[in-house]
PDB file of C-alpha atoms in Angstrom:
ATOM      1  CA  UNK A 604      85.831  -3.212  94.176  1.00  0.00           C
ATOM      2  CA  UNK A 605      88.964  -4.179  93.043  1.00  0.00           C
ATOM      3  CA  UNK A 606      91.111  -6.827  95.383  1.00  0.00           C
ATOM      4  CA  UNK A 607      94.105  -8.710  94.856  1.00  0.00           C
ATOM      5  CA  UNK A 608      95.198 -11.343  97.470  1.00  0.00           C
ATOM      6  CA  UNK A 609      98.404 -13.285  97.811  1.00  0.00           C
ATOM      7  CA  UNK A 610      98.157 -15.367 100.677  1.00  0.00           C
ATOM      8  CA  UNK A 611     101.750 -16.626 100.805  1.00  0.00           C
ATOM      9  CA  UNK A 612     103.765 -13.932 102.500  1.00  0.00           C
ATOM     10  CA  UNK A 613     107.166 -15.640 102.335  1.00  0.00           C
ATOM     11  CA  UNK A 614     108.382 -18.715 100.465  1.00  0.00           C
ATOM     12  CA  UNK A 615     111.644 -20.521 100.905  1.00  0.00           C
ATOM     13  CA  UNK A 616     113.065 -23.144  98.569  1.00  0.00           C
ATOM     14  CA  UNK A 617     116.295 -24.577  97.656  1.00  0.00           C
ATOM     15  CA  UNK A 618     117.820 -24.143  94.231  1.00  0.00           C
ATOM     16  CA  UNK A 619     116.557 -26.030  91.287  1.00  0.00           C
ATOM     17  CA  UNK A 620     113.093 -26.712  93.076  1.00  0.00           C
ATOM     18  CA  UNK A 621     110.066 -25.598  91.369  1.00  0.00           C
ATOM     19  CA  UNK A 622     107.713 -22.889  93.294  1.00  0.00           C
ATOM     20  CA  UNK A 623     104.272 -21.617  92.673  1.00  0.00           C
ATOM     21  CA  UNK A 624     103.257 -18.376  93.877  1.00  0.00           C
ATOM     22  CA  UNK A 625      99.531 -18.153  94.278  1.00  0.00           C
ATOM     23  CA  UNK A 626      97.224 -14.852  93.518  1.00  0.00           C
ATOM     24  CA  UNK A 627      93.632 -14.785  93.821  1.00  0.00           C
ATOM     25  CA  UNK A 628      91.750 -11.491  92.338  1.00  0.00           C
ATOM     26  CA  UNK A 629      88.200 -10.156  92.824  1.00  0.00           C
ATOM     27  CA  UNK A 630      86.677  -7.753  90.469  1.00  0.00           C
ATOM     28  CA  UNK A 631      83.153  -7.446  89.036  1.00  0.00           C
ATOM     29  CA  UNK A 632      84.311  -5.921  85.446  1.00  0.00           C
ATOM     30  CA  UNK A 633      84.412  -8.209  82.655  1.00  0.00           C
ATOM     31  CA  UNK A 634      87.547  -6.544  80.971  1.00  0.00           C
ATOM     32  CA  UNK A 635      90.465  -6.533  83.154  1.00  0.00           C
ATOM     33  CA  UNK A 636      94.442  -7.167  83.163  1.00  0.00           C
ATOM     34  CA  UNK A 637      96.478  -9.275  85.197  1.00  0.00           C
ATOM     35  CA  UNK A 638      99.952  -8.698  85.878  1.00  0.00           C
ATOM     36  CA  UNK A 639     103.096  -9.879  87.918  1.00  0.00           C
ATOM     37  CA  UNK A 640     105.982  -7.781  88.829  1.00  0.00           C
ATOM     38  CA  UNK A 641     109.338  -8.810  90.633  1.00  0.00           C
ATOM     39  CA  UNK A 642     111.041  -6.384  93.148  1.00  0.00           C
ATOM     40  CA  UNK A 643     114.494  -7.511  93.415  1.00  0.00           C
ATOM     41  CA  UNK A 644     116.742  -6.443  96.570  1.00  0.00           C
ATOM     42  CA  UNK A 645     117.761  -3.526  94.875  1.00  0.00           C
ATOM     43  CA  UNK A 646     114.301  -1.978  94.983  1.00  0.00           C
ATOM     44  CA  UNK A 647     112.958  -1.585  91.348  1.00  0.00           C
ATOM     45  CA  UNK A 648     109.627  -3.094  90.318  1.00  0.00           C
ATOM     46  CA  UNK A 649     110.123  -5.076  86.994  1.00  0.00           C
ATOM     47  CA  UNK A 650     107.312  -6.091  84.973  1.00  0.00           C
ATOM     48  CA  UNK A 651     107.106  -9.618  84.101  1.00  0.00           C
ATOM     49  CA  UNK A 652     103.865 -10.282  82.284  1.00  0.00           C
ATOM     50  CA  UNK A 653     100.291  -8.971  81.586  1.00  0.00           C
ATOM     51  CA  UNK A 654      97.155 -10.866  80.699  1.00  0.00           C
ATOM     52  CA  UNK A 655      93.835  -9.819  79.811  1.00  0.00           C
ATOM     53  CA  UNK A 656      90.683 -11.208  80.704  1.00  0.00           C
ATOM     54  CA  UNK A 657      89.851 -13.043  77.412  1.00  0.00           C
ATOM     55  CA  UNK A 658      92.860 -15.007  77.131  1.00  0.00           C
ATOM     56  CA  UNK A 659      93.101 -17.748  79.229  1.00  0.00           C
ATOM     57  CA  UNK A 660      95.702 -19.336  77.876  1.00  0.00           C
ATOM     58  CA  UNK A 661      98.753 -20.568  79.993  1.00  0.00           C
ATOM     59  CA  UNK A 662     102.011 -18.692  78.823  1.00  0.00           C
ATOM     60  CA  UNK A 663     105.753 -19.970  79.338  1.00  0.00           C
ATOM     61  CA  UNK A 664     108.496 -17.943  79.211  1.00  0.00           C
ATOM     62  CA  UNK A 665     111.601 -19.878  79.847  1.00  0.00           C
ATOM     63  CA  UNK A 666     111.811 -20.998  83.700  1.00  0.00           C
ATOM     64  CA  UNK A 667     108.434 -18.552  84.083  1.00  0.00           C
ATOM     65  CA  UNK A 668     105.136 -20.037  83.501  1.00  0.00           C
ATOM     66  CA  UNK A 669     101.674 -18.660  84.421  1.00  0.00           C
ATOM     67  CA  UNK A 670      98.469 -20.169  84.760  1.00  0.00           C
ATOM     68  CA  UNK A 671      95.112 -18.180  84.574  1.00  0.00           C
ATOM     69  CA  UNK A 672      92.106 -19.568  85.494  1.00  0.00           C
ATOM     70  CA  UNK A 673      88.946 -17.294  85.444  1.00  0.00           C
ATOM     71  CA  UNK A 674      86.795 -19.946  87.218  1.00  0.00           C
ATOM     72  CA  UNK A 675      88.555 -19.669  90.384  1.00  0.00           C
ATOM     73  CA  UNK A 676      89.904 -16.218  89.695  1.00  0.00           C
ATOM     74  CA  UNK A 677      93.363 -17.196  90.054  1.00  0.00           C
ATOM     75  CA  UNK A 678      96.576 -16.137  88.155  1.00  0.00           C
ATOM     76  CA  UNK A 679      99.381 -18.088  89.589  1.00  0.00           C
ATOM     77  CA  UNK A 680     102.956 -18.047  88.719  1.00  0.00           C
ATOM     78  CA  UNK A 681     105.692 -20.900  88.535  1.00  0.00           C
ATOM     79  CA  UNK A 682     109.138 -20.912  88.837  1.00  0.00           C
ATOM     80  CA  UNK A 683     110.899 -24.100  87.423  1.00  0.00           C
ATOM     81  CA  UNK A 684     114.048 -24.979  88.659  1.00  0.00           C
ATOM     82  CA  UNK A 685     114.609 -21.842  90.952  1.00  0.00           C
ATOM     83  CA  UNK A 686     117.888 -19.979  90.902  1.00  0.00           C
ATOM     84  CA  UNK A 687     119.308 -17.717  93.767  1.00  0.00           C
ATOM     85  CA  UNK A 688     118.882 -14.985  91.245  1.00  0.00           C
ATOM     86  CA  UNK A 689     115.017 -15.467  91.791  1.00  0.00           C
ATOM     87  CA  UNK A 690     114.991 -14.091  95.119  1.00  0.00           C
ATOM     88  CA  UNK A 691     112.759 -11.291  95.261  1.00  0.00           C
ATOM     89  CA  UNK A 692     109.538  -9.929  96.257  1.00  0.00           C
ATOM     90  CA  UNK A 693     106.837 -10.963  93.557  1.00  0.00           C
ATOM     91  CA  UNK A 694     103.648  -8.940  93.391  1.00  0.00           C
ATOM     92  CA  UNK A 695     100.653  -9.637  91.475  1.00  0.00           C
ATOM     93  CA  UNK A 696      98.369  -6.903  90.158  1.00  0.00           C
ATOM     94  CA  UNK A 697      94.808  -6.313  88.872  1.00  0.00           C
ATOM     95  CA  UNK A 698      93.975  -3.168  86.339  1.00  0.00           C
ATOM     96  CA  UNK A 699      90.429  -2.665  84.995  1.00  0.00           C
ATOM     97  CA  UNK A 700      89.356  -1.484  81.687  1.00  0.00           C
ATOM     98  CA  UNK A 701      86.869   1.321  82.461  1.00  0.00           C
ATOM     99  CA  UNK A 702      87.003   5.048  81.640  1.00  0.00           C
ATOM    100  CA  UNK A 703      86.408   6.458  84.769  1.00  0.00           C
ATOM    101  CA  UNK A 704      89.040   7.785  87.056  1.00  0.00           C
ATOM    102  CA  UNK A 705      90.497   4.347  87.687  1.00  0.00           C
ATOM    103  CA  UNK A 706      91.718   3.764  84.006  1.00  0.00           C
ATOM    104  CA  UNK A 707      94.938   2.035  84.372  1.00  0.00           C
ATOM    105  CA  UNK A 708      95.411   1.902  87.885  1.00  0.00           C
ATOM    106  CA  UNK A 709      96.991  -1.186  89.543  1.00  0.00           C
ATOM    107  CA  UNK A 710      95.647  -2.855  92.426  1.00  0.00           C
ATOM    108  CA  UNK A 711      98.213  -4.708  94.081  1.00  0.00           C
ATOM    109  CA  UNK A 712      98.505  -7.697  96.374  1.00  0.00           C
ATOM    110  CA  UNK A 713     100.839  -7.336  99.443  1.00  0.00           C
ATOM    111  CA  UNK A 714     103.397  -9.525  97.452  1.00  0.00           C
ATOM    112  CA  UNK A 715     105.165 -12.758  98.267  1.00  0.00           C
ATOM    113  CA  UNK A 716     108.703 -12.936  99.299  1.00  0.00           C
ATOM    114  CA  UNK A 717     110.615 -15.645  97.616  1.00  0.00           C
ATOM    115  CA  UNK A 718     113.968 -16.651  99.098  1.00  0.00           C
ATOM    116  CA  UNK A 719     116.094 -19.503  97.036  1.00  0.00           C
ATOM    117  CA  UNK A 720     118.897 -20.813  99.029  1.00  0.00           C
ATOM    118  CA  UNK A 721     121.688 -22.290  97.322  1.00  0.00           C
TER     119      UNK A 721
ATOM    120  CA  UNK B1490     115.037   3.213  75.247  1.00  0.00           C
ATOM    121  CA  UNK B1491     115.137   5.294  78.651  1.00  0.00           C
ATOM    122  CA  UNK B1492     112.899   3.960  81.213  1.00  0.00           C
ATOM    123  CA  UNK B1493     110.949   5.967  83.848  1.00  0.00           C
ATOM    124  CA  UNK B1494     113.393   8.262  85.374  1.00  0.00           C
ATOM    125  CA  UNK B1495     113.280   9.226  89.223  1.00  0.00           C
ATOM    126  CA  UNK B1496     115.398  11.419  91.525  1.00  0.00           C
ATOM    127  CA  UNK B1497     116.818  11.366  93.916  1.00  0.00           C
ATOM    128  CA  UNK B1498     117.367   7.765  94.284  1.00  0.00           C
ATOM    129  CA  UNK B1499     117.815   8.258  98.339  1.00  0.00           C
ATOM    130  CA  UNK B1500     117.216  11.209 100.533  1.00  0.00           C
ATOM    131  CA  UNK B1501     117.311  11.479 104.152  1.00  0.00           C
ATOM    132  CA  UNK B1502     116.005  14.641 105.582  1.00  0.00           C
ATOM    133  CA  UNK B1503     114.838  16.241 109.018  1.00  0.00           C
ATOM    134  CA  UNK B1504     111.571  16.395 110.108  1.00  0.00           C
ATOM    135  CA  UNK B1505     109.939  19.682 108.993  1.00  0.00           C
ATOM    136  CA  UNK B1506     111.897  20.105 105.735  1.00  0.00           C
ATOM    137  CA  UNK B1507     110.547  20.302 102.217  1.00  0.00           C
ATOM    138  CA  UNK B1508     110.936  17.312 100.150  1.00  0.00           C
ATOM    139  CA  UNK B1509     110.710  17.345  96.386  1.00  0.00           C
ATOM    140  CA  UNK B1510     110.854  13.857  94.360  1.00  0.00           C
ATOM    141  CA  UNK B1511     110.946  14.163  90.537  1.00  0.00           C
ATOM    142  CA  UNK B1512     110.077  12.188  87.573  1.00  0.00           C
ATOM    143  CA  UNK B1513     110.498  11.839  84.031  1.00  0.00           C
ATOM    144  CA  UNK B1514     108.104   9.398  82.263  1.00  0.00           C
ATOM    145  CA  UNK B1515     108.940   7.284  79.170  1.00  0.00           C
ATOM    146  CA  UNK B1516     108.723   9.355  76.097  1.00  0.00           C
ATOM    147  CA  UNK B1517     105.209   9.256  74.541  1.00  0.00           C
ATOM    148  CA  UNK B1518     103.515   7.869  77.608  1.00  0.00           C
ATOM    149  CA  UNK B1519     100.390  10.055  78.505  1.00  0.00           C
ATOM    150  CA  UNK B1520      99.618   8.760  81.931  1.00  0.00           C
ATOM    151  CA  UNK B1521     101.738   9.131  84.918  1.00  0.00           C
ATOM    152  CA  UNK B1522     101.421   7.516  88.390  1.00  0.00           C
ATOM    153  CA  UNK B1523     102.727   8.125  91.709  1.00  0.00           C
ATOM    154  CA  UNK B1524     102.843   5.055  94.189  1.00  0.00           C
ATOM    155  CA  UNK B1525     104.121   4.571  97.672  1.00  0.00           C
ATOM    156  CA  UNK B1526     105.345   1.562  99.293  1.00  0.00           C
ATOM    157  CA  UNK B1527     105.524   0.951 102.984  1.00  0.00           C
ATOM    158  CA  UNK B1528     105.597  -2.231 105.001  1.00  0.00           C
ATOM    159  CA  UNK B1529     102.354  -1.482 106.582  1.00  0.00           C
ATOM    160  CA  UNK B1530     100.348  -0.693 103.853  1.00  0.00           C
ATOM    161  CA  UNK B1531     102.215  -2.000 100.859  1.00  0.00           C
ATOM    162  CA  UNK B1532     101.825  -0.569  97.358  1.00  0.00           C
ATOM    163  CA  UNK B1533      99.455   2.342  97.315  1.00  0.00           C
ATOM    164  CA  UNK B1534      98.499   4.839  94.541  1.00  0.00           C
ATOM    165  CA  UNK B1535      98.698   8.259  95.400  1.00  0.00           C
ATOM    166  CA  UNK B1536      97.545  10.366  92.342  1.00  0.00           C
ATOM    167  CA  UNK B1537      97.348   9.548  88.871  1.00  0.00           C
ATOM    168  CA  UNK B1538      97.654  12.111  85.862  1.00  0.00           C
ATOM    169  CA  UNK B1539      96.427  11.572  82.354  1.00  0.00           C
ATOM    170  CA  UNK B1540      97.649  14.153  79.794  1.00  0.00           C
ATOM    171  CA  UNK B1541      98.933  16.155  82.563  1.00  0.00           C
ATOM    172  CA  UNK B1542      95.867  16.585  84.436  1.00  0.00           C
ATOM    173  CA  UNK B1543      95.434  15.031  87.700  1.00  0.00           C
ATOM    174  CA  UNK B1544      92.625  12.433  87.415  1.00  0.00           C
ATOM    175  CA  UNK B1545      92.684  10.597  90.733  1.00  0.00           C
ATOM    176  CA  UNK B1546      94.212  12.219  93.800  1.00  0.00           C
ATOM    177  CA  UNK B1547      92.199  10.319  96.244  1.00  0.00           C
ATOM    178  CA  UNK B1548      95.293   8.710  97.618  1.00  0.00           C
ATOM    179  CA  UNK B1549      97.176  11.434  98.579  1.00  0.00           C
ATOM    180  CA  UNK B1550      97.615  11.469 102.263  1.00  0.00           C
ATOM    181  CA  UNK B1551      96.949  14.864 103.310  1.00  0.00           C
ATOM    182  CA  UNK B1552      97.395  18.432 102.298  1.00  0.00           C
ATOM    183  CA  UNK B1553     101.150  18.017 102.956  1.00  0.00           C
ATOM    184  CA  UNK B1554     101.490  16.435  99.816  1.00  0.00           C
ATOM    185  CA  UNK B1555     101.210  17.709  96.511  1.00  0.00           C
ATOM    186  CA  UNK B1556     102.093  16.732  93.049  1.00  0.00           C
ATOM    187  CA  UNK B1557     102.156  18.697  89.594  1.00  0.00           C
ATOM    188  CA  UNK B1558     102.895  17.811  86.040  1.00  0.00           C
ATOM    189  CA  UNK B1559     103.818  21.028  84.235  1.00  0.00           C
ATOM    190  CA  UNK B1560     104.334  19.242  80.874  1.00  0.00           C
ATOM    191  CA  UNK B1561     104.468  15.568  79.437  1.00  0.00           C
ATOM    192  CA  UNK B1562     107.897  14.881  80.557  1.00  0.00           C
ATOM    193  CA  UNK B1563     108.124  15.932  84.019  1.00  0.00           C
ATOM    194  CA  UNK B1564     106.320  15.802  87.176  1.00  0.00           C
ATOM    195  CA  UNK B1565     107.142  16.251  90.896  1.00  0.00           C
ATOM    196  CA  UNK B1566     105.766  14.909  94.334  1.00  0.00           C
ATOM    197  CA  UNK B1567     106.308  17.432  97.142  1.00  0.00           C
ATOM    198  CA  UNK B1568     105.988  16.803 100.830  1.00  0.00           C
ATOM    199  CA  UNK B1569     105.965  19.966 102.904  1.00  0.00           C
ATOM    200  CA  UNK B1570     106.611  19.795 105.991  1.00  0.00           C
ATOM    201  CA  UNK B1571     107.800  16.058 106.054  1.00  0.00           C
ATOM    202  CA  UNK B1572     107.371  13.812 109.155  1.00  0.00           C
ATOM    203  CA  UNK B1573     108.706  10.465 109.827  1.00  0.00           C
ATOM    204  CA  UNK B1574     106.016   8.560 108.868  1.00  0.00           C
ATOM    205  CA  UNK B1575     106.443   9.767 105.241  1.00  0.00           C
ATOM    206  CA  UNK B1576     109.468   7.590 105.371  1.00  0.00           C
ATOM    207  CA  UNK B1577     108.836   5.283 102.332  1.00  0.00           C
ATOM    208  CA  UNK B1578     109.952   4.395  98.813  1.00  0.00           C
ATOM    209  CA  UNK B1579     108.003   6.646  96.152  1.00  0.00           C
ATOM    210  CA  UNK B1580     107.878   5.179  93.029  1.00  0.00           C
ATOM    211  CA  UNK B1581     106.865   7.093  89.591  1.00  0.00           C
ATOM    212  CA  UNK B1582     105.218   4.875  87.038  1.00  0.00           C
ATOM    213  CA  UNK B1583     103.888   5.770  83.628  1.00  0.00           C
ATOM    214  CA  UNK B1584     101.778   4.353  80.840  1.00  0.00           C
ATOM    215  CA  UNK B1585      99.937   4.910  77.490  1.00  0.00           C
ATOM    216  CA  UNK B1586      96.512   4.882  78.298  1.00  0.00           C
ATOM    217  CA  UNK B1587      94.077   3.548  77.005  1.00  0.00           C
ATOM    218  CA  UNK B1588      96.088   1.174  74.824  1.00  0.00           C
ATOM    219  CA  UNK B1589      94.426  -2.146  74.296  1.00  0.00           C
ATOM    220  CA  UNK B1590      97.676  -3.493  72.411  1.00  0.00           C
ATOM    221  CA  UNK B1591      99.865  -2.977  75.432  1.00  0.00           C
ATOM    222  CA  UNK B1592      97.187  -3.982  77.944  1.00  0.00           C
ATOM    223  CA  UNK B1593      97.679  -0.934  79.834  1.00  0.00           C
ATOM    224  CA  UNK B1594     100.996  -1.975  81.090  1.00  0.00           C
ATOM    225  CA  UNK B1595     102.529   0.418  83.484  1.00  0.00           C
ATOM    226  CA  UNK B1596     106.301   0.608  83.808  1.00  0.00           C
ATOM    227  CA  UNK B1597     108.081   2.002  87.209  1.00  0.00           C
ATOM    228  CA  UNK B1598     111.064   3.762  87.729  1.00  0.00           C
ATOM    229  CA  UNK B1599     113.629   2.746  90.141  1.00  0.00           C
ATOM    230  CA  UNK B1600     112.179   4.423  93.062  1.00  0.00           C
ATOM    231  CA  UNK B1601     113.131   7.181  95.546  1.00  0.00           C
ATOM    232  CA  UNK B1602     113.848   5.921  99.048  1.00  0.00           C
ATOM    233  CA  UNK B1603     112.933   8.672 101.520  1.00  0.00           C
ATOM    234  CA  UNK B1604     113.754   8.764 104.911  1.00  0.00           C
ATOM    235  CA  UNK B1605     112.432  11.392 107.313  1.00  0.00           C
ATOM    236  CA  UNK B1606     114.606  11.725 110.833  1.00  0.00           C
TER     237      UNK B1606
END
């Protein structure tokens, strides 16, 4: 069975602080994909990043960076120099690559509410 | 390029009424998903279509819920009769699967916010 755990329900930081959102996943599949989505107050789900299970290189995109570690089944997300506009709920998700009925479906964590104060 | 388009964005209806939510996936995508988001259960998959065929409907709560995909560019999720506990945000999403190049990325619409009173 697939499972994604985001242990941090809420995080509050002050602008310009760095913040890391944790994500731990469980799967027996050797081929899988990990995702982060952002849900701002307006409600839409915005795709941020995808990682496949064979690529453990960390990725940086502007103030965002992601740390994928298969040894600990974690895919953590760090925002550097946070801004008020980063305030949102962030979801980590897992997709496995079998060809059965679950192909492509996303297993979501419960999300982490990030609030950045000015 | 247009993303996933959902309508209506907001709907308030009375218990017992029929509700129809609509979705237009991204052109060229062959897979369509309906997800529901509630405070209690988070984001949960209701049903998944591939090439217009329902593949996995195990998440559909009960017979009051039905979904159709008559063609590659349109899907509906219907609730009849609606109940207050159906109040939630309903997301439609689409993807091109399998697609190793895109890593099976699923793109979401803006959601339909349903309130049943």
